[in-house]
Short mmCIF file of C-alpha atoms and ligand atoms in Angstrom, two decimals:
data_model
loop_
_atom_site.label_atom_id
_atom_site.label_comp_id
_atom_site.label_asym_id
_atom_site.label_seq_id
_atom_site.Cartn_x
_atom_site.Cartn_y
_atom_site.Cartn_z
CA MET A 1 -10.56 31.88 -5.32
CA SER A 2 -8.95 33.45 -2.51
CA HIS A 3 -5.23 31.54 -2.01
CA THR A 4 -6.71 29.74 1.15
CA THR A 5 -9.92 27.96 -0.63
CA PHE A 6 -10.20 24.93 -2.84
CA PRO A 7 -11.81 24.38 -5.78
CA ALA A 8 -15.69 24.04 -6.19
CA GLY A 9 -16.61 19.89 -5.63
CA PHE A 10 -13.34 19.22 -3.77
CA VAL A 11 -14.58 16.16 -1.95
CA TRP A 12 -13.94 16.11 1.83
CA GLY A 13 -13.97 13.01 3.69
CA ALA A 14 -12.86 10.63 6.12
CA ALA A 15 -11.52 6.70 5.86
CA THR A 16 -11.32 3.95 8.01
CA ALA A 17 -10.73 0.61 7.70
CA ALA A 18 -12.78 -2.67 8.20
CA TYR A 19 -10.40 -4.82 10.83
CA GLN A 20 -9.49 -1.67 12.46
CA ILE A 21 -12.65 -0.52 13.27
CA GLU A 22 -15.59 -3.69 12.98
CA GLY A 23 -15.03 -6.25 15.50
CA ALA A 24 -17.45 -8.80 15.03
CA VAL A 25 -15.02 -11.11 14.10
CA CYS A 26 -17.21 -14.38 14.59
CA GLU A 27 -20.27 -13.04 13.41
CA ASP A 28 -22.40 -13.20 10.78
CA GLY A 29 -20.76 -15.99 9.15
CA ARG A 30 -17.20 -13.65 8.68
CA GLY A 31 -14.00 -16.19 8.23
CA GLU A 32 -10.64 -16.02 9.72
CA SER A 33 -8.28 -12.99 8.30
CA ILE A 34 -4.14 -13.10 8.64
CA TRP A 35 -4.92 -10.55 11.57
CA ASP A 36 -7.04 -12.39 13.65
CA ARG A 37 -4.54 -14.71 13.48
CA PHE A 38 -1.37 -12.74 13.83
CA SER A 39 -3.02 -10.44 16.65
CA HIS A 40 -3.84 -13.48 18.74
CA THR A 41 -0.22 -14.94 18.02
CA SER A 42 1.92 -14.19 21.29
CA GLY A 43 4.25 -11.24 20.96
CA LYS A 44 2.85 -9.72 17.69
CA THR A 45 1.02 -6.37 18.92
CA LYS A 46 1.49 -4.05 21.29
CA GLY A 47 -0.35 -5.63 24.64
CA GLY A 48 -1.33 -8.32 22.49
CA ALA A 49 -4.35 -6.13 20.89
CA THR A 50 -6.45 -7.45 18.73
CA GLY A 51 -9.28 -6.46 16.38
CA ASP A 52 -11.91 -8.52 17.95
CA VAL A 53 -13.98 -5.68 19.24
CA ALA A 54 -12.12 -2.98 18.36
CA CYS A 55 -14.52 0.30 17.87
CA ASP A 56 -17.41 -2.37 17.51
CA HIS A 57 -18.84 -0.44 14.30
CA TYR A 58 -20.30 -3.55 13.21
CA HIS A 59 -22.83 -2.57 15.40
CA ARG A 60 -22.30 1.00 15.82
CA TRP A 61 -22.21 2.17 12.37
CA ARG A 62 -25.42 4.04 12.15
CA ASP A 63 -24.09 6.25 15.17
CA ASP A 64 -20.73 6.56 13.57
CA PHE A 65 -22.51 7.67 10.43
CA ALA A 66 -24.36 10.18 12.31
CA LEU A 67 -20.80 11.33 13.34
CA LEU A 68 -19.87 11.63 9.83
CA ALA A 69 -22.98 13.50 8.66
CA ASP A 70 -22.17 15.85 11.69
CA LEU A 71 -18.80 16.68 10.13
CA GLY A 72 -20.42 17.70 6.66
CA ALA A 73 -18.26 14.81 5.03
CA GLY A 74 -19.18 14.35 1.27
CA ALA A 75 -17.69 11.15 1.13
CA TYR A 76 -16.35 8.13 3.43
CA ARG A 77 -13.76 5.94 2.73
CA PHE A 78 -13.96 2.89 4.14
CA SER A 79 -13.30 -1.04 3.51
CA VAL A 80 -14.72 -4.40 2.72
CA ALA A 81 -13.31 -7.20 4.70
CA TRP A 82 -12.70 -9.78 2.25
CA PRO A 83 -13.54 -12.60 4.65
CA ARG A 84 -17.05 -11.51 5.38
CA VAL A 85 -17.83 -11.67 1.75
CA LEU A 86 -15.70 -15.14 1.10
CA PRO A 87 -14.95 -16.94 4.31
CA ASP A 88 -12.12 -18.94 2.58
CA GLY A 89 -11.10 -16.32 0.14
CA ARG A 90 -13.18 -17.92 -2.59
CA GLY A 91 -15.90 -20.21 -3.19
CA GLN A 92 -18.77 -20.13 -1.41
CA VAL A 93 -20.35 -16.17 -0.72
CA ASN A 94 -21.45 -15.42 2.39
CA GLN A 95 -24.27 -12.88 1.82
CA ALA A 96 -24.66 -11.60 5.59
CA GLY A 97 -21.56 -10.19 4.60
CA LEU A 98 -22.19 -8.35 1.56
CA ASP A 99 -25.51 -7.48 3.13
CA PHE A 100 -23.91 -5.73 6.16
CA TYR A 101 -21.99 -3.58 3.13
CA SER A 102 -25.15 -2.94 1.21
CA ARG A 103 -26.83 -1.57 4.50
CA GLN A 104 -23.84 0.84 4.74
CA VAL A 105 -23.82 1.83 1.29
CA ASP A 106 -27.75 2.58 1.41
CA ALA A 107 -27.36 4.87 4.48
CA LEU A 108 -24.66 6.69 3.45
CA LEU A 109 -26.24 7.77 0.00
CA GLU A 110 -29.41 8.35 2.16
CA ARG A 111 -27.09 11.02 4.10
CA GLY A 112 -25.81 12.66 0.79
CA ILE A 113 -22.19 10.58 1.58
CA THR A 114 -20.60 9.59 -1.33
CA PRO A 115 -18.86 5.79 -0.39
CA TYR A 116 -15.18 5.61 -1.86
CA VAL A 117 -14.85 1.57 -1.37
CA THR A 118 -11.72 -0.10 -0.89
CA LEU A 119 -11.65 -4.07 -1.37
CA TYR A 120 -8.42 -4.35 0.37
CA HIS A 121 -6.99 -3.46 3.36
CA TRP A 122 -4.92 -6.27 4.72
CA ASP A 123 -7.26 -8.32 5.94
CA LEU A 124 -6.27 -11.51 3.73
CA PRO A 125 -8.61 -14.65 4.36
CA VAL A 126 -6.24 -17.15 6.44
CA ALA A 127 -7.48 -20.19 3.73
CA LEU A 128 -5.17 -17.93 1.19
CA GLU A 129 -2.50 -17.20 3.28
CA ASP A 130 -2.52 -20.95 4.09
CA ALA A 131 -2.31 -21.54 0.08
CA GLY A 132 0.40 -19.53 -0.38
CA GLY A 133 -0.64 -15.93 0.62
CA TRP A 134 0.20 -12.93 -1.47
CA PRO A 135 3.54 -14.78 -3.10
CA SER A 136 1.64 -17.03 -4.75
CA ARG A 137 -0.22 -15.83 -8.23
CA ALA A 138 -3.18 -17.34 -7.46
CA THR A 139 -4.01 -14.75 -4.41
CA ALA A 140 -4.25 -12.26 -7.24
CA GLU A 141 -6.69 -14.42 -9.44
CA ALA A 142 -8.75 -14.98 -6.08
CA PHE A 143 -8.72 -11.37 -5.44
CA ALA A 144 -9.88 -10.54 -9.00
CA VAL A 145 -12.99 -12.94 -8.59
CA TYR A 146 -13.85 -10.98 -5.26
CA ALA A 147 -13.24 -8.14 -6.35
CA GLY A 148 -16.67 -9.18 -9.13
CA VAL A 149 -18.50 -10.48 -6.24
CA VAL A 150 -18.27 -6.93 -4.17
CA ALA A 151 -18.70 -5.01 -7.43
CA GLN A 152 -21.72 -6.87 -8.73
CA ALA A 153 -23.65 -6.16 -5.19
CA LEU A 154 -22.57 -3.17 -4.59
CA GLY A 155 -21.80 -1.68 -8.20
CA ASP A 156 -24.91 -0.08 -9.30
CA ARG A 157 -24.51 2.28 -6.11
CA VAL A 158 -21.08 2.57 -5.47
CA LYS A 159 -19.44 4.55 -8.18
CA HIS A 160 -15.54 4.83 -6.93
CA TRP A 161 -13.70 1.82 -5.95
CA ILE A 162 -10.00 1.56 -4.81
CA THR A 163 -8.56 -1.50 -5.36
CA ILE A 164 -5.72 -2.36 -2.98
CA ASN A 165 -4.52 0.07 0.00
CA GLU A 166 -0.49 0.61 0.55
CA PRO A 167 1.11 -1.92 -1.84
CA TRP A 168 3.91 -1.70 -0.10
CA CYS A 169 2.41 -2.82 3.52
CA VAL A 170 0.84 -5.58 2.08
CA SER A 171 4.13 -6.98 0.30
CA MET A 172 7.55 -5.46 2.21
CA LEU A 173 6.12 -4.59 5.59
CA SER A 174 4.24 -8.09 5.80
CA TYR A 175 6.50 -10.54 4.07
CA GLN A 176 10.02 -8.92 3.67
CA ILE A 177 10.12 -6.70 7.72
CA GLY A 178 7.65 -8.93 9.57
CA GLU A 179 5.74 -6.07 11.10
CA HIS A 180 2.46 -6.56 9.90
CA ALA A 181 0.56 -10.11 9.17
CA PRO A 182 1.50 -12.71 8.67
CA GLY A 183 4.79 -11.90 9.33
CA ARG A 184 7.25 -13.47 7.48
CA GLN A 185 10.57 -12.54 7.08
CA ASP A 186 11.45 -13.44 3.50
CA TRP A 187 12.64 -10.60 0.54
CA ALA A 188 11.80 -13.35 -2.30
CA ALA A 189 8.41 -14.26 -0.94
CA ALA A 190 8.10 -10.02 -0.64
CA LEU A 191 9.04 -9.55 -3.74
CA ALA A 192 6.54 -11.91 -5.31
CA ALA A 193 3.96 -10.50 -3.11
CA SER A 194 4.76 -6.78 -4.42
CA HIS A 195 3.83 -8.47 -7.97
CA HIS A 196 0.63 -10.38 -7.30
CA THR A 197 -0.36 -7.17 -5.16
CA LEU A 198 0.17 -4.84 -8.43
CA LEU A 199 -1.98 -7.99 -10.51
CA ALA A 200 -4.29 -8.41 -8.40
CA HIS A 201 -4.99 -4.56 -8.86
CA GLY A 202 -4.88 -5.01 -12.65
CA LEU A 203 -6.77 -7.86 -12.66
CA ALA A 204 -9.58 -6.36 -10.92
CA VAL A 205 -10.04 -3.57 -12.73
CA PRO A 206 -12.17 -4.80 -15.60
CA GLU A 207 -14.25 -6.69 -13.05
CA ILE A 208 -15.28 -3.87 -11.21
CA ARG A 209 -15.78 -1.65 -14.39
CA ARG A 210 -18.07 -4.89 -15.82
CA PHE A 211 -20.09 -4.73 -12.57
CA SER A 212 -20.47 -0.67 -11.77
CA PRO A 213 -20.97 1.01 -15.11
CA GLY A 214 -19.46 4.39 -14.87
CA ALA A 215 -17.48 3.60 -11.99
CA GLN A 216 -14.12 5.64 -11.40
CA VAL A 217 -11.18 2.94 -10.34
CA GLY A 218 -8.14 3.30 -8.74
CA ILE A 219 -5.08 2.24 -6.45
CA THR A 220 -3.90 3.37 -3.39
CA LEU A 221 -0.20 3.86 -2.77
CA ASN A 222 1.29 4.92 0.66
CA PHE A 223 4.01 7.56 -0.10
CA THR A 224 7.21 8.60 2.16
CA ALA A 225 9.26 11.54 0.63
CA ALA A 226 12.69 10.15 0.13
CA VAL A 227 15.14 13.30 1.23
CA PRO A 228 19.11 13.05 1.23
CA ALA A 229 21.00 13.37 4.61
CA SER A 230 23.51 16.17 2.82
CA VAL A 231 24.01 16.79 -0.60
CA SER A 232 26.67 14.02 -1.43
CA TYR A 233 26.23 11.61 -4.24
CA ALA A 234 26.36 8.89 -2.03
CA ASP A 235 23.53 10.11 0.31
CA ARG A 236 21.53 11.54 -3.12
CA ASP A 237 21.86 7.37 -4.29
CA ALA A 238 20.64 6.28 -1.07
CA ALA A 239 17.59 8.63 -0.99
CA ARG A 240 17.26 7.21 -4.79
CA ALA A 241 17.43 3.65 -3.69
CA PHE A 242 14.94 4.09 -0.86
CA ASP A 243 12.52 6.00 -2.97
CA GLY A 244 12.54 2.92 -5.41
CA TYR A 245 12.18 0.94 -2.84
CA PHE A 246 9.17 2.14 -1.28
CA ASN A 247 7.59 4.71 -4.20
CA ARG A 248 8.61 3.70 -7.01
CA TRP A 249 8.63 0.32 -7.32
CA PHE A 250 5.01 0.23 -7.31
CA LEU A 251 4.12 3.86 -8.79
CA ASP A 252 6.11 2.54 -12.17
CA PRO A 253 4.49 -0.68 -13.10
CA ILE A 254 0.71 1.02 -12.63
CA CYS A 255 1.71 4.09 -14.48
CA GLY A 256 3.37 1.35 -17.39
CA ARG A 257 6.85 1.94 -16.78
CA GLY A 258 7.43 -1.82 -15.69
CA TYR A 259 9.53 -2.29 -12.41
CA PRO A 260 12.67 0.43 -12.24
CA SER A 261 15.20 -1.16 -14.00
CA ASP A 262 17.86 0.33 -11.04
CA MET A 263 15.30 -1.16 -8.38
CA VAL A 264 15.68 -4.65 -10.30
CA ALA A 265 19.63 -4.80 -10.80
CA THR A 266 20.12 -3.71 -7.13
CA ALA A 267 17.94 -6.59 -5.85
CA VAL A 268 19.66 -9.03 -8.81
CA GLU A 269 23.09 -7.59 -7.05
CA ALA A 270 21.88 -8.24 -3.60
CA GLY A 271 20.60 -11.79 -4.33
CA LEU A 272 17.45 -11.14 -3.73
CA LEU A 273 16.20 -11.78 -6.79
CA PRO A 274 17.99 -15.73 -7.49
CA ASP A 275 15.38 -16.20 -10.14
CA GLY A 276 15.42 -12.99 -11.77
CA LEU A 277 11.71 -11.57 -11.96
CA ARG A 278 10.77 -15.31 -12.51
CA PHE A 279 7.02 -14.36 -11.16
CA VAL A 280 6.63 -11.88 -14.10
CA GLN A 281 4.32 -13.69 -16.75
CA PRO A 282 3.69 -12.59 -20.42
CA GLY A 283 1.37 -9.55 -20.08
CA ASP A 284 1.15 -8.99 -16.63
CA MET A 285 2.89 -5.76 -16.78
CA GLN A 286 0.21 -4.62 -19.60
CA ILE A 287 -2.35 -5.95 -16.91
CA ILE A 288 -1.01 -3.86 -13.76
CA ALA A 289 -1.05 -0.84 -16.27
CA ALA A 290 -4.85 -1.18 -16.64
CA PRO A 291 -6.43 2.63 -17.53
CA THR A 292 -7.39 4.05 -13.91
CA ASP A 293 -9.72 6.92 -13.21
CA PHE A 294 -7.31 8.36 -10.45
CA LEU A 295 -4.50 7.52 -7.94
CA GLY A 296 -4.98 7.57 -4.07
CA ALA A 297 -2.06 8.77 -2.41
CA ASN A 298 -1.52 8.17 1.43
CA TYR A 299 1.09 10.42 3.06
CA TYR A 300 1.98 10.97 6.35
CA THR A 301 6.27 11.28 6.99
CA ARG A 302 8.78 11.92 4.98
CA GLU A 303 12.75 9.71 5.57
CA VAL A 304 15.97 11.34 5.93
CA VAL A 305 18.58 8.73 4.49
CA THR A 306 22.00 8.38 4.29
CA VAL A 307 24.29 5.31 2.21
CA GLY A 308 23.76 2.24 3.81
CA THR A 309 26.45 -0.01 4.41
CA ARG A 310 26.82 -1.36 0.21
CA PRO A 311 25.95 0.74 -2.59
CA GLY A 312 21.83 0.88 -3.09
CA GLU A 313 21.60 0.62 0.76
CA TRP A 314 20.71 3.56 2.77
CA GLN A 315 20.07 4.19 6.23
CA PRO A 316 17.30 6.55 8.15
CA VAL A 317 19.00 9.99 9.91
CA ARG A 318 16.86 10.91 12.83
CA LEU A 319 16.74 14.99 12.98
CA ASP A 320 15.98 16.96 15.69
CA THR A 321 12.60 18.02 14.43
CA PRO A 322 8.94 17.45 15.48
CA ARG A 323 7.48 14.12 15.57
CA THR A 324 4.55 12.48 16.15
CA ALA A 325 3.38 9.45 18.32
CA MET A 326 4.07 7.12 15.95
CA ASP A 327 7.81 8.69 15.90
CA TRP A 328 6.81 10.00 12.67
CA GLU A 329 8.58 13.36 11.26
CA ILE A 330 6.31 16.22 10.61
CA TYR A 331 6.75 17.24 7.32
CA PRO A 332 3.61 18.95 5.30
CA GLU A 333 6.57 20.12 3.02
CA GLY A 334 6.80 16.33 1.64
CA LEU A 335 3.21 16.25 0.54
CA TYR A 336 3.70 19.68 -1.57
CA HIS A 337 6.51 18.13 -3.33
CA LEU A 338 5.04 15.00 -3.69
CA LEU A 339 1.97 16.24 -5.50
CA LEU A 340 4.03 18.34 -7.99
CA ARG A 341 6.21 15.32 -8.77
CA LEU A 342 3.02 13.16 -9.25
CA HIS A 343 1.46 15.53 -11.41
CA SER A 344 4.90 16.65 -13.30
CA ALA A 345 6.43 13.10 -13.71
CA TYR A 346 3.46 11.20 -14.30
CA ASN A 347 0.35 11.39 -16.22
CA LEU A 348 -2.14 10.96 -13.68
CA PRO A 349 -5.72 12.17 -14.40
CA LYS A 350 -6.57 12.57 -11.17
CA ILE A 351 -4.84 12.12 -7.69
CA TYR A 352 -6.87 11.80 -4.24
CA ILE A 353 -5.19 12.04 -0.59
CA THR A 354 -6.53 9.22 0.24
CA GLU A 355 -4.92 8.96 3.71
CA ASN A 356 -3.14 11.57 5.35
CA GLY A 357 -3.47 12.48 9.45
CA VAL A 358 -1.64 12.19 12.73
CA SER A 359 -1.57 10.31 15.90
CA TYR A 360 -0.79 11.98 19.12
CA LEU A 361 -1.59 10.03 22.88
CA ASP A 362 -5.19 12.37 23.13
CA GLU A 363 -7.07 12.02 26.34
CA PRO A 364 -9.96 13.89 27.61
CA GLY A 365 -9.64 16.75 30.14
CA ASP A 366 -11.12 16.45 33.37
CA ASP A 367 -14.19 18.21 31.65
CA GLY A 368 -14.51 15.60 28.76
CA ARG A 369 -13.03 17.86 26.24
CA VAL A 370 -10.25 16.57 23.79
CA ARG A 371 -7.86 19.07 23.18
CA ASP A 372 -5.99 18.09 20.22
CA GLY A 373 -4.38 21.52 18.96
CA SER A 374 -1.52 19.26 17.92
CA ARG A 375 -3.56 17.78 15.64
CA ILE A 376 -5.19 20.87 14.22
CA ASP A 377 -2.01 22.16 13.37
CA TYR A 378 -0.63 18.78 11.64
CA LEU A 379 -3.87 19.06 9.21
CA ARG A 380 -4.01 22.49 8.89
CA ALA A 381 -0.17 22.55 7.41
CA HIS A 382 -1.18 19.72 5.45
CA LEU A 383 -4.21 20.82 3.53
CA ASP A 384 -2.00 24.13 3.24
CA ALA A 385 0.15 21.84 1.44
CA CYS A 386 -2.90 20.51 -0.80
CA GLN A 387 -4.14 23.91 -1.71
CA ARG A 388 -0.83 25.04 -2.89
CA ALA A 389 -0.02 22.25 -5.02
CA ILE A 390 -3.92 22.90 -6.05
CA ALA A 391 -3.24 26.32 -7.33
CA ALA A 392 -0.07 25.00 -8.93
CA GLY A 393 -1.85 23.03 -11.04
CA VAL A 394 -2.43 19.60 -9.53
CA PRO A 395 -5.40 17.94 -10.22
CA LEU A 396 -6.30 17.40 -6.93
CA ALA A 397 -9.79 16.63 -6.42
CA GLY A 398 -10.32 15.42 -2.78
CA TYR A 399 -9.15 14.73 0.99
CA PHE A 400 -9.45 11.89 3.14
CA GLN A 401 -8.65 12.39 6.95
CA TRP A 402 -7.31 9.25 8.72
CA SER A 403 -9.33 8.54 10.43
CA LEU A 404 -12.60 9.08 11.49
CA LEU A 405 -12.02 7.21 14.47
CA ASP A 406 -9.24 6.42 16.76
CA ASN A 407 -8.75 2.55 16.19
CA PHE A 408 -6.74 -0.36 16.15
CA GLU A 409 -3.33 0.78 14.97
CA TRP A 410 -1.84 -3.00 13.46
CA ALA A 411 1.17 -4.02 15.37
CA HIS A 412 0.87 -0.87 17.75
CA GLY A 413 -2.26 -1.92 19.17
CA TYR A 414 -5.06 1.21 20.73
CA ASP A 415 -2.28 3.21 22.18
CA GLN A 416 -1.86 5.31 18.67
CA ARG A 417 -4.96 7.75 18.37
CA PHE A 418 -5.18 8.90 14.89
CA GLY A 419 -9.09 9.73 15.14
CA CYS A 420 -10.68 12.93 14.94
CA VAL A 421 -13.04 11.25 17.36
CA TYR A 422 -12.24 10.16 20.33
CA VAL A 423 -12.79 6.37 21.33
CA ASP A 424 -13.17 5.17 25.01
CA TYR A 425 -12.82 1.42 24.14
CA ALA A 426 -14.11 0.16 27.53
CA THR A 427 -17.24 1.80 26.96
CA GLN A 428 -17.23 2.56 23.40
CA GLN A 429 -18.11 5.62 23.73
CA ARG A 430 -17.28 8.44 20.97
CA THR A 431 -15.77 12.03 21.38
CA PRO A 432 -15.38 14.23 19.35
CA LYS A 433 -11.89 15.89 19.67
CA ASP A 434 -11.37 19.55 18.70
CA SER A 435 -10.18 18.83 15.65
CA PHE A 436 -13.37 17.12 14.62
CA PHE A 437 -14.95 20.63 15.07
CA TRP A 438 -11.73 22.68 13.00
CA TYR A 439 -12.37 19.89 10.46
CA ARG A 440 -16.07 20.57 10.36
CA ASP A 441 -15.70 24.21 9.81
CA VAL A 442 -13.08 23.85 6.68
CA ILE A 443 -15.42 21.85 5.58
CA ALA A 444 -17.88 23.99 5.93
CA ARG A 445 -15.93 26.71 4.14
CA ASN A 446 -14.02 24.69 1.94
CA ASP A 447 -11.56 26.95 3.09
CA LEU A 448 -8.77 26.92 5.65
CA ALA A 449 -9.04 30.42 6.24
CA GLY A 450 -10.04 31.62 9.62
CA SER A 451 -9.56 28.08 10.89
CA SER A 452 -7.59 28.79 13.97
O1 IFM B 501 -3.90 3.21 9.91
C1 IFM B 501 -2.91 3.06 9.42
C2 IFM B 501 -4.05 2.67 7.74
O2 IFM B 501 -4.43 1.41 7.62
C3 IFM B 501 -2.96 2.40 6.73
N1 IFM B 501 -2.25 3.95 6.17
C4 IFM B 501 -1.45 4.08 7.90
C5 IFM B 501 -2.65 4.36 8.64
C6 IFM B 501 -1.80 5.09 10.12
O3 IFM B 501 -0.34 4.02 10.42
#
């Protein structure tokens, strides 16, 4: 194996999520999700963008699968919309919703593309939010039932499952910062939400295994490398606090270590946990640490931090380094270090990069071609980091580029374009960007060499 070759059997894929691409929010019995409500609330998304139509993938998925096949992808990561399957979050099953995903699974398998199904990528049925949302334990219990319903319908053919996408976003970004649906700003609610998100994962694992024999099951966490702005003790403490808040708070429990004690102490000291970890019931931490087959890791950037106003707090430091259209620093070395850390400090059987990619404000040239050389540079550098991590012994089994299509980038609306396929939202025309052809070559060769 040359230093640019990936191991035989390395999984090459692309990823999407239901609310970001499907549209058809009122069709075939789908219920309302928190993102329908949030995006229709004035001022919550850029330009008032909603996922009502998005990429119209609900009607165009066959064409999109033709693109996947043309890409040569061996795998496709997509999410099931909970409100399509259980419009009220629990109770009555909507068969039309299940059938939609069942048809997709069949079509993927016919094309030789392995489905990697994410069960929750943020579109909580509003009925569950109205009953308390993720801060309520009942949501975790409802999720386990929903996971069983989907696994029962698809589990004969789907053998790769991701329970939850990015618990930090589900809890902190949505209930503490309030930038994502449901848009609450309440620390105590966010901490409870974080626990119930992890609990939902742990409760779902046996449900999936029950109905999908032989399946591989995991969870996807988003990681941001935490880097101190200087070598001072104060900055190093700040980086450790950021790492605890963003990374360890979620990673440690699923790896059987419980919540990081330094973070619990900080939260108690700051008055964020007036009742302590009241939401943790006996047995919860064992459920959350259910043995899994892989960890999904999403990586985009790092955060350079310095000491905040109080001990245990941090503030970001902006360096004069290249950034993306999301204003995220480009830092591929962070991916290399993350993979080494996950391997050396946590005993993980297997890792997939379930998302990595970049947003630029791409537009077609006069000739219709989308020249996204900067995206190619970004992907190449991050794949090089993956390759070096594998060479160093990390059990990295696959890579999913985010995203197959330009799509609804949540609060940022449609300006941000992460796709390797350009979407003209007025006509729904798809145009593979230069990065599509570049990635196709890498996949075909299983090698980064010669990828210019
Ligand atoms: O678009 C999102 C995706 O839904 C979750 N991970 C990060 C991506 C880019 O922000």
